CSV table of C-alpha atoms in Angstrom, one decimal:
chain,number,residue,atom,x,y,z
A,45,MET,CA,-1.6,-15.6,2.0
A,46,LEU,CA,-2.2,-15.6,-1.7
A,47,PHE,CA,-6.2,-16.0,-1.7
A,48,GLN,CA,-8.1,-14.0,-4.4
A,49,ALA,CA,-11.6,-14.3,-4.6
A,50,ALA,CA,-13.2,-16.1,-7.2
A,51,ARG,CA,-15.5,-14.1,-9.3
A,52,ILE,CA,-19.0,-13.2,-7.9
A,53,GLN,CA,-21.8,-15.3,-9.4
A,54,HIS,CA,-24.6,-14.5,-7.1
A,55,CYS,CA,-26.0,-11.3,-4.9
A,56,ARG,CA,-24.3,-11.4,-1.3
A,57,ALA,CA,-27.9,-9.6,0.0
A,58,CYS,CA,-30.3,-11.9,-1.8
A,59,GLY,CA,-29.0,-14.6,-3.6
A,60,SER,CA,-29.9,-13.9,-7.2
A,61,ALA,CA,-27.4,-14.6,-9.9
A,62,VAL,CA,-25.8,-11.2,-10.7
A,63,GLU,CA,-25.2,-10.1,-14.1
A,64,TYR,CA,-22.0,-8.0,-15.3
A,65,ARG,CA,-22.4,-4.3,-16.4
A,66,VAL,CA,-21.0,-0.9,-15.8
A,67,PRO,CA,-23.5,0.9,-13.5
A,68,GLU,CA,-24.7,4.4,-13.6
A,69,ASP,CA,-22.4,6.9,-12.6
A,70,ASP,CA,-19.7,4.3,-12.7
A,71,ASN,CA,-16.6,3.5,-15.9
A,72,ARG,CA,-16.2,-0.2,-14.5
A,73,GLU,CA,-17.9,-3.6,-14.9
A,74,ARG,CA,-19.4,-4.3,-11.7
A,75,ALA,CA,-21.4,-7.8,-10.5
A,76,VAL,CA,-25.0,-6.2,-10.3
A,77,CYS,CA,-28.1,-8.1,-8.8
A,78,PRO,CA,-30.8,-7.8,-11.1
A,79,ALA,CA,-33.2,-8.4,-8.3
A,80,CYS,CA,-32.4,-6.3,-5.7
A,81,ALA,CA,-29.8,-3.9,-7.4
A,82,THR,CA,-27.1,-4.4,-5.1
A,83,ILE,CA,-23.7,-3.6,-6.7
A,84,HIS,CA,-20.6,-5.9,-5.5
A,85,TYR,CA,-16.9,-4.2,-5.9
A,86,GLN,CA,-13.8,-6.3,-5.9
A,87,ASN,CA,-10.6,-4.3,-4.9
A,88,PRO,CA,-7.1,-5.2,-4.2
A,89,LEU,CA,-6.4,-6.3,-0.6
A,90,ASN,CA,-3.5,-5.6,1.7
A,91,VAL,CA,-1.1,-8.1,2.7
A,92,VAL,CA,1.0,-6.9,6.0
A,93,GLY,CA,4.1,-8.4,7.7
A,94,THR,CA,7.7,-7.7,9.2
A,95,LEU,CA,10.9,-7.9,8.6
A,96,PRO,CA,12.0,-9.2,12.5
A,97,VAL,CA,15.9,-8.4,13.1
A,98,TRP,CA,17.9,-10.2,16.2
A,99,GLY,CA,21.5,-8.5,15.9
A,100,ASP,CA,22.7,-9.3,12.6
A,101,GLN,CA,20.1,-11.8,11.7
A,102,VAL,CA,16.7,-11.7,10.0
A,103,LEU,CA,13.5,-14.0,11.0
A,104,LEU,CA,12.3,-16.1,8.2
A,105,CYS,CA,9.2,-18.9,8.3
A,106,LYS,CA,9.2,-22.0,6.2
A,107,ARG,CA,5.8,-22.1,4.9
A,108,ASN,CA,3.4,-25.2,6.2
A,109,ILE,CA,0.6,-24.4,3.5
A,110,GLU,CA,0.1,-23.6,0.0
A,111,PRO,CA,1.0,-21.9,-2.0
A,112,ARG,CA,4.4,-22.3,-1.8
A,113,ARG,CA,4.7,-24.7,0.8
A,114,GLY,CA,8.3,-25.5,1.9
A,115,PHE,CA,9.4,-22.3,0.5
A,116,TRP,CA,10.9,-19.5,3.0
A,117,THR,CA,9.2,-16.2,4.0
A,118,LEU,CA,8.8,-13.0,6.3
A,119,PRO,CA,5.6,-13.5,8.6
A,120,ALA,CA,2.9,-11.8,6.7
A,121,GLY,CA,-0.9,-12.0,5.9
A,122,PHE,CA,-4.1,-10.6,5.0
A,123,MET,CA,-4.9,-7.3,6.9
A,124,GLU,CA,-8.3,-8.1,8.9
A,125,LEU,CA,-10.9,-5.8,9.6
A,126,GLY,CA,-10.7,-4.1,13.0
A,127,GLU,CA,-7.0,-3.7,13.0
A,128,THR,CA,-4.5,-1.3,11.6
A,129,THR,CA,-1.4,-2.2,8.7
A,130,ALA,CA,1.0,-2.2,11.6
A,131,GLY,CA,-1.2,-4.2,14.3
A,132,GLY,CA,-2.1,-6.8,11.5
A,133,ALA,CA,2.1,-7.2,10.8
A,134,GLU,CA,2.2,-7.6,14.4
A,135,ARG,CA,0.0,-10.2,14.5
A,136,GLU,CA,0.8,-12.3,11.4
A,137,THR,CA,4.3,-12.3,13.2
A,138,GLU,CA,2.9,-13.6,16.4
A,139,GLU,CA,0.7,-16.2,14.5
A,140,GLU,CA,3.2,-17.6,11.9
A,141,ALA,CA,6.5,-17.0,13.8
A,142,GLY,CA,5.3,-17.0,17.7
A,143,ALA,CA,7.7,-14.1,17.8
A,144,ARG,CA,7.1,-11.1,20.0
A,145,ILE,CA,8.7,-7.9,18.3
A,146,GLU,CA,8.9,-4.4,18.8
A,147,ILE,CA,7.5,-2.8,15.8
A,148,GLY,CA,9.2,-0.1,13.6
A,149,ALA,CA,9.0,1.8,10.4
A,150,LEU,CA,7.0,1.0,7.3
A,151,PHE,CA,9.9,-0.4,5.3
A,152,THR,CA,8.2,-1.3,1.8
A,153,LEU,CA,4.9,-0.8,0.0
A,154,LEU,CA,4.8,-3.0,-3.0
A,155,ASN,CA,2.1,-3.6,-5.4
A,156,VAL,CA,1.6,-6.7,-7.1
A,157,VAL,CA,-1.1,-5.8,-9.4
A,158,ARG,CA,-1.1,-9.2,-10.8
A,159,VAL,CA,-3.0,-10.7,-8.0
A,160,GLY,CA,-4.6,-7.7,-6.9
A,161,GLN,CA,-2.7,-7.0,-3.7
A,162,VAL,CA,-0.6,-4.6,-1.8
A,163,HIS,CA,2.3,-6.0,0.3
A,164,LEU,CA,3.3,-3.8,3.2
A,165,PHE,CA,6.5,-4.7,5.3
A,166,TYR,CA,7.4,-3.1,8.5
A,167,LEU,CA,11.1,-3.1,10.4
A,168,ALA,CA,11.0,-4.6,13.6
A,169,THR,CA,13.2,-5.9,16.2
A,170,LEU,CA,12.8,-9.0,18.2
A,171,LYS,CA,12.0,-9.1,21.7
A,172,ASP,CA,13.7,-12.2,22.5
A,173,THR,CA,14.3,-15.5,20.9
A,174,ASP,CA,11.8,-17.6,22.4
A,175,PHE,CA,10.0,-17.9,18.9
A,176,ALA,CA,8.2,-20.6,17.6
A,177,PRO,CA,6.5,-21.7,14.6
A,178,GLY,CA,2.7,-21.5,14.2
A,179,PRO,CA,0.3,-24.1,12.6
A,180,GLU,CA,0.9,-22.4,9.2
A,181,SER,CA,4.8,-22.6,9.3
A,182,MET,CA,7.0,-25.7,9.4
A,183,GLU,CA,9.9,-23.9,10.9
A,184,ALA,CA,11.1,-20.7,12.1
A,185,ARG,CA,14.7,-19.5,12.3
A,186,LEU,CA,17.0,-16.8,12.3
A,187,PHE,CA,19.5,-16.2,9.3
A,188,ARG,CA,22.7,-14.0,8.6
A,189,GLU,CA,22.7,-12.4,5.4
A,190,ASP,CA,25.4,-15.0,3.7
A,191,GLU,CA,22.8,-17.7,5.1
A,192,ILE,CA,19.4,-16.4,3.4
A,193,PRO,CA,17.9,-18.9,1.2
A,194,TRP,CA,17.5,-16.9,-1.7
A,195,GLU,CA,16.8,-19.6,-4.2
A,196,ASP,CA,13.9,-21.2,-1.9
A,197,LEU,CA,12.1,-18.0,-1.0
A,198,ALA,CA,8.2,-18.0,-1.5
A,199,PHE,CA,7.7,-14.5,-2.9
A,200,ARG,CA,9.0,-11.7,-5.1
A,201,THR,CA,8.0,-9.5,-2.3
A,202,THR,CA,10.1,-11.2,0.4
A,203,ARG,CA,13.0,-11.1,-2.0
A,204,ARG,CA,12.5,-7.4,-2.6
A,205,THR,CA,12.0,-6.7,0.8
A,206,LEU,CA,15.2,-8.6,2.2
A,207,GLU,CA,17.2,-7.2,-0.7
A,208,HIS,CA,16.1,-3.6,0.4
A,209,PHE,CA,17.1,-4.5,3.9
A,210,PHE,CA,20.9,-5.9,3.6
A,211,GLU,CA,21.5,-2.9,1.0
A,212,ASP,CA,20.1,-0.4,3.5
A,213,ARG,CA,22.3,-1.9,6.3
A,214,ARG,CA,25.1,-1.4,4.2
A,215,LEU,CA,24.5,2.3,3.7
A,216,GLY,CA,23.8,2.7,7.2
A,217,ARG,CA,20.1,4.0,6.8
A,218,PHE,CA,16.7,2.5,6.0
A,219,GLU,CA,13.9,4.4,4.3
A,220,LEU,CA,10.6,3.4,2.7
A,221,HIS,CA,10.8,1.6,-0.5
A,222,CYS,CA,7.8,1.9,-2.8
A,223,GLY,CA,7.9,-0.5,-5.8
A,224,ASP,CA,5.8,-2.5,-8.2
A,225,ILE,CA,6.1,-6.2,-9.0
A,226,ALA,CA,5.3,-7.0,-12.7
B,32,MET,CA,-15.8,7.4,-1.1
B,33,LEU,CA,-16.7,5.7,2.1
B,34,PHE,CA,-18.8,2.4,1.0
B,35,GLN,CA,-18.7,-0.1,3.7
B,36,ALA,CA,-19.7,-3.7,2.0
B,37,ALA,CA,-22.8,-4.8,3.9
B,38,ARG,CA,-22.8,-8.1,5.8
B,39,ILE,CA,-22.9,-11.0,3.4
B,40,GLN,CA,-26.0,-12.7,3.4
B,41,HIS,CA,-25.9,-15.3,0.5
B,42,CYS,CA,-22.9,-17.2,-0.9
B,43,ARG,CA,-21.2,-15.7,-3.8
B,44,ALA,CA,-20.5,-18.8,-5.6
B,45,CYS,CA,-24.2,-20.8,-5.2
B,46,GLY,CA,-26.6,-18.3,-3.6
B,47,SER,CA,-27.3,-20.5,-0.6
B,48,ALA,CA,-27.8,-18.5,2.6
B,49,VAL,CA,-24.4,-18.5,4.4
B,50,GLU,CA,-23.8,-19.2,8.2
B,51,TYR,CA,-21.4,-17.1,10.1
B,52,ARG,CA,-18.6,-19.4,12.1
B,53,VAL,CA,-15.2,-20.0,12.5
B,54,PRO,CA,-13.6,-22.0,9.8
B,55,GLU,CA,-11.2,-24.7,10.5
B,56,ASP,CA,-7.6,-23.7,10.6
B,57,ASP,CA,-8.9,-20.0,11.2
B,58,ASN,CA,-9.3,-17.7,14.3
B,59,ARG,CA,-12.4,-15.4,13.1
B,60,GLU,CA,-15.9,-15.8,12.2
B,61,ARG,CA,-16.4,-15.9,8.5
B,62,ALA,CA,-19.5,-16.0,6.4
B,63,VAL,CA,-19.2,-20.1,5.3
B,64,CYS,CA,-21.7,-21.5,2.9
B,65,PRO,CA,-23.2,-24.9,4.2
B,66,ALA,CA,-24.0,-25.8,0.9
B,67,CYS,CA,-20.8,-25.5,-1.2
B,68,ALA,CA,-18.4,-24.7,1.7
B,69,THR,CA,-17.3,-21.5,0.0
B,70,ILE,CA,-15.7,-19.0,2.7
B,71,HIS,CA,-16.1,-15.2,2.3
B,72,TYR,CA,-13.5,-13.0,3.6
B,73,GLN,CA,-14.0,-9.2,4.4
B,74,ASN,CA,-11.0,-7.1,4.4
B,75,PRO,CA,-10.0,-3.7,4.8
B,76,LEU,CA,-10.1,-1.5,1.4
B,77,ASN,CA,-7.4,1.1,0.4
B,78,VAL,CA,-8.7,4.9,-0.7
B,79,VAL,CA,-5.6,6.6,-2.9
B,80,GLY,CA,-5.4,10.1,-3.5
B,81,THR,CA,-3.0,13.0,-4.2
B,82,LEU,CA,-2.0,16.3,-2.6
B,83,PRO,CA,-1.7,18.2,-5.9
B,84,VAL,CA,0.4,21.5,-5.8
B,85,TRP,CA,0.8,24.6,-7.9
B,86,GLY,CA,3.6,26.9,-6.6
B,87,ASP,CA,2.2,27.9,-3.2
B,88,GLN,CA,-1.2,26.5,-3.7
B,89,VAL,CA,-3.2,23.3,-3.4
B,90,LEU,CA,-6.0,21.8,-5.5
B,91,LEU,CA,-9.0,20.7,-3.3
B,92,CYS,CA,-12.6,19.4,-4.6
B,93,LYS,CA,-15.9,20.3,-3.6
B,94,ARG,CA,-17.9,17.0,-3.2
B,95,ASN,CA,-21.0,16.7,-5.4
B,96,ILE,CA,-21.7,13.0,-4.1
B,97,GLU,CA,-22.6,11.6,-0.2
B,98,PRO,CA,-21.2,11.3,2.1
B,99,ARG,CA,-20.2,14.7,2.8
B,100,ARG,CA,-21.8,16.5,-0.1
B,101,GLY,CA,-20.4,20.1,-0.1
B,102,PHE,CA,-17.5,19.5,1.9
B,103,TRP,CA,-14.0,19.9,0.4
B,104,THR,CA,-11.3,17.3,-0.1
B,105,LEU,CA,-8.2,15.7,-1.8
B,106,PRO,CA,-8.9,13.6,-4.7
B,107,ALA,CA,-9.2,10.3,-3.5
B,108,GLY,CA,-11.4,7.2,-4.3
B,109,PHE,CA,-11.1,3.5,-3.8
B,110,MET,CA,-8.5,1.4,-5.4
B,111,GLU,CA,-9.3,-0.5,-8.4
B,112,LEU,CA,-8.1,-4.1,-9.2
B,113,GLY,CA,-5.5,-4.2,-12.0
B,114,GLU,CA,-3.9,-0.5,-10.9
B,115,THR,CA,-0.8,0.1,-8.4
B,116,THR,CA,-1.7,2.3,-5.3
B,117,ALA,CA,0.1,5.4,-7.2
B,118,GLY,CA,-1.9,4.5,-10.3
B,119,GLY,CA,-5.2,4.6,-8.8
B,120,ALA,CA,-4.2,7.8,-7.1
B,121,GLU,CA,-3.6,9.4,-10.5
B,122,ARG,CA,-6.8,7.9,-11.9
B,123,GLU,CA,-8.8,9.5,-9.1
B,124,THR,CA,-7.3,13.0,-9.6
B,125,GLU,CA,-8.0,13.1,-13.1
B,126,GLU,CA,-11.6,11.6,-12.6
B,127,GLU,CA,-12.5,14.0,-9.6
B,128,ALA,CA,-10.5,17.1,-10.8
B,129,GLY,CA,-9.8,16.8,-14.0
B,130,ALA,CA,-6.2,17.6,-13.2
B,131,ARG,CA,-2.9,16.1,-15.0
B,132,ILE,CA,-0.1,15.8,-12.3
B,133,GLU,CA,3.3,14.3,-11.9
B,134,ILE,CA,3.0,12.2,-9.0
B,135,GLY,CA,5.5,11.9,-6.5
B,136,ALA,CA,6.3,10.3,-3.4
B,137,LEU,CA,4.0,8.5,-0.7
B,138,PHE,CA,3.3,11.0,1.7
B,139,THR,CA,0.6,10.0,4.2
B,140,LEU,CA,-0.8,6.3,5.1
B,141,LEU,CA,-3.5,6.6,7.5
B,142,ASN,CA,-5.4,3.8,9.1
B,143,VAL,CA,-9.6,4.3,9.7
B,144,VAL,CA,-10.0,1.4,11.3
B,145,ARG,CA,-13.8,2.1,12.1
B,146,VAL,CA,-14.7,1.8,8.6
B,147,GLY,CA,-12.2,-0.7,7.7
B,148,GLN,CA,-9.8,1.5,5.3
B,149,VAL,CA,-6.5,2.7,4.7
B,150,HIS,CA,-6.0,5.8,3.4
B,151,LEU,CA,-3.0,6.7,1.3
B,152,PHE,CA,-1.8,10.2,-0.1
B,153,TYR,CA,1.0,11.1,-2.5
B,154,LEU,CA,2.7,14.5,-3.2
B,155,ALA,CA,1.9,15.4,-6.8
B,156,THR,CA,2.6,18.4,-8.9
B,157,LEU,CA,0.1,20.1,-11.2
B,158,LYS,CA,1.2,20.0,-15.0
B,159,ASP,CA,-0.8,23.3,-15.4
B,160,THR,CA,-4.3,24.6,-14.2
B,161,ASP,CA,-6.3,23.5,-17.1
B,162,PHE,CA,-8.1,21.3,-14.4
B,163,ALA,CA,-12.0,21.2,-14.2
B,164,PRO,CA,-14.3,19.3,-11.9
B,165,GLY,CA,-15.6,15.5,-12.8
B,166,PRO,CA,-19.1,14.8,-12.1
B,167,GLU,CA,-18.1,13.6,-8.5
B,168,SER,CA,-17.2,17.1,-7.7
B,169,MET,CA,-19.2,20.5,-7.7
B,170,GLU,CA,-15.8,22.4,-8.0
B,171,ALA,CA,-12.2,22.4,-8.2
B,172,ARG,CA,-9.8,25.4,-6.9
B,173,LEU,CA,-6.6,26.2,-5.7
B,174,PHE,CA,-5.8,27.3,-2.0
B,175,ARG,CA,-2.9,28.6,-0.3
B,176,GLU,CA,-2.5,27.8,3.3
B,177,ASP,CA,-4.4,31.0,4.6
B,178,GLU,CA,-7.4,30.0,2.6
B,179,ILE,CA,-7.9,26.1,3.4
B,180,PRO,CA,-11.4,25.6,4.2
B,181,TRP,CA,-10.8,23.9,7.5
B,182,GLU,CA,-14.3,24.1,9.0
B,183,ASP,CA,-15.6,22.5,5.6
B,184,LEU,CA,-13.2,19.4,5.1
B,185,ALA,CA,-14.9,16.8,4.4
B,186,PHE,CA,-12.4,13.9,6.0
B,187,ARG,CA,-10.3,13.7,8.9
B,188,THR,CA,-7.5,11.8,6.5
B,189,THR,CA,-8.1,15.0,4.1
B,190,ARG,CA,-7.1,17.3,7.3
B,191,ARG,CA,-4.1,15.1,8.5
B,192,THR,CA,-2.7,15.1,5.2
B,193,LEU,CA,-3.2,19.0,4.7
B,194,GLU,CA,-1.5,19.3,8.4
B,195,HIS,CA,1.5,17.4,7.7
B,196,PHE,CA,2.0,19.3,4.3
B,197,PHE,CA,1.9,22.7,5.7
B,198,GLU,CA,4.1,21.7,8.9
B,199,ASP,CA,6.7,20.1,6.4
B,200,ARG,CA,6.6,22.7,4.1
B,201,ARG,CA,7.5,24.9,6.9
B,202,LEU,CA,10.3,22.6,8.0
B,203,GLY,CA,11.5,22.5,4.5
B,204,ARG,CA,11.5,18.9,3.8
B,205,PHE,CA,8.4,16.5,3.3
B,206,GLU,CA,8.6,12.7,4.9
B,207,LEU,CA,6.1,10.0,5.1
B,208,HIS,CA,3.7,10.3,7.9
B,209,CYS,CA,2.0,7.2,9.2
B,210,GLY,CA,-1.0,7.1,11.6
B,211,ASP,CA,-4.2,5.9,12.7
B,212,ILE,CA,-7.6,8.1,12.7
B,213,ALA,CA,-9.3,6.8,16.0
């Protein structure tokens, strides 16, 4: 889930070695091809996921892949071309937890500037408890609030999203939470 | 604003010609380097902008660049590495409209699947009327609702965001609107 593209060395169009400079009409350094003039942009990526709820429990997955193998996370992954943010969140929930959900409102939007990512989590309701971990998860299971493995969560955006969820549940209303992870 | 990366032909790491296939442990076709095994992912990008308000007026920019040169838009552009969604929206407002704003809540999140983009617009309040178009704009000016050039708006996400704004203003409350542009 935390893949970050390496620095560009060669032009995607012609294969020549690129040089780093500020293109005309721009104000940032980009990888520019001296042979064919292609400019290569690198931009933040969206990670989309859900917080699947079943009664008073929420669904977490134990990661079977690096980074953070063996730690617990909400189902989430990189948004792909051809899908919406909500559609990607639903796909990741199916892939990582084998879970069928009714997707709800956008719940958290968290900027993780250091790794160039924006994490978006949607509230979701499980349609049944016939979930099963996909190949990227060792285990998928339901947790009540007092069972959440706070010390073994994979990512700070997972923690933040769960904290907002239980807080909002106590307040009796769910609203969008935007924030930045330093 | 509507740049979309061309199909990858060469490896960013070593310059070899890539081949398109589904990597192991994946379910989508990617550009894979047969020489050094680098996998190249292409993902949707975020376009971030604001809806700057001054009393009963909103600020629009007349585009000085393609696509849609000569059409009106809200200040917006591609989110860059090293910034948050709100930070990028504020930067674009400064770059395109020369405007200083107090940024407010996230107002629209619109998926534009066809071009692989997610557009995020924040409500904003102008700090003063000393704005001035940047090089990417021919003109920046304030419009009352009955002056909006609906037929000359650059993008559907601009239109949708303005429609939600005036509707919410009539209702006396502003909330997040998520949607998809077909």
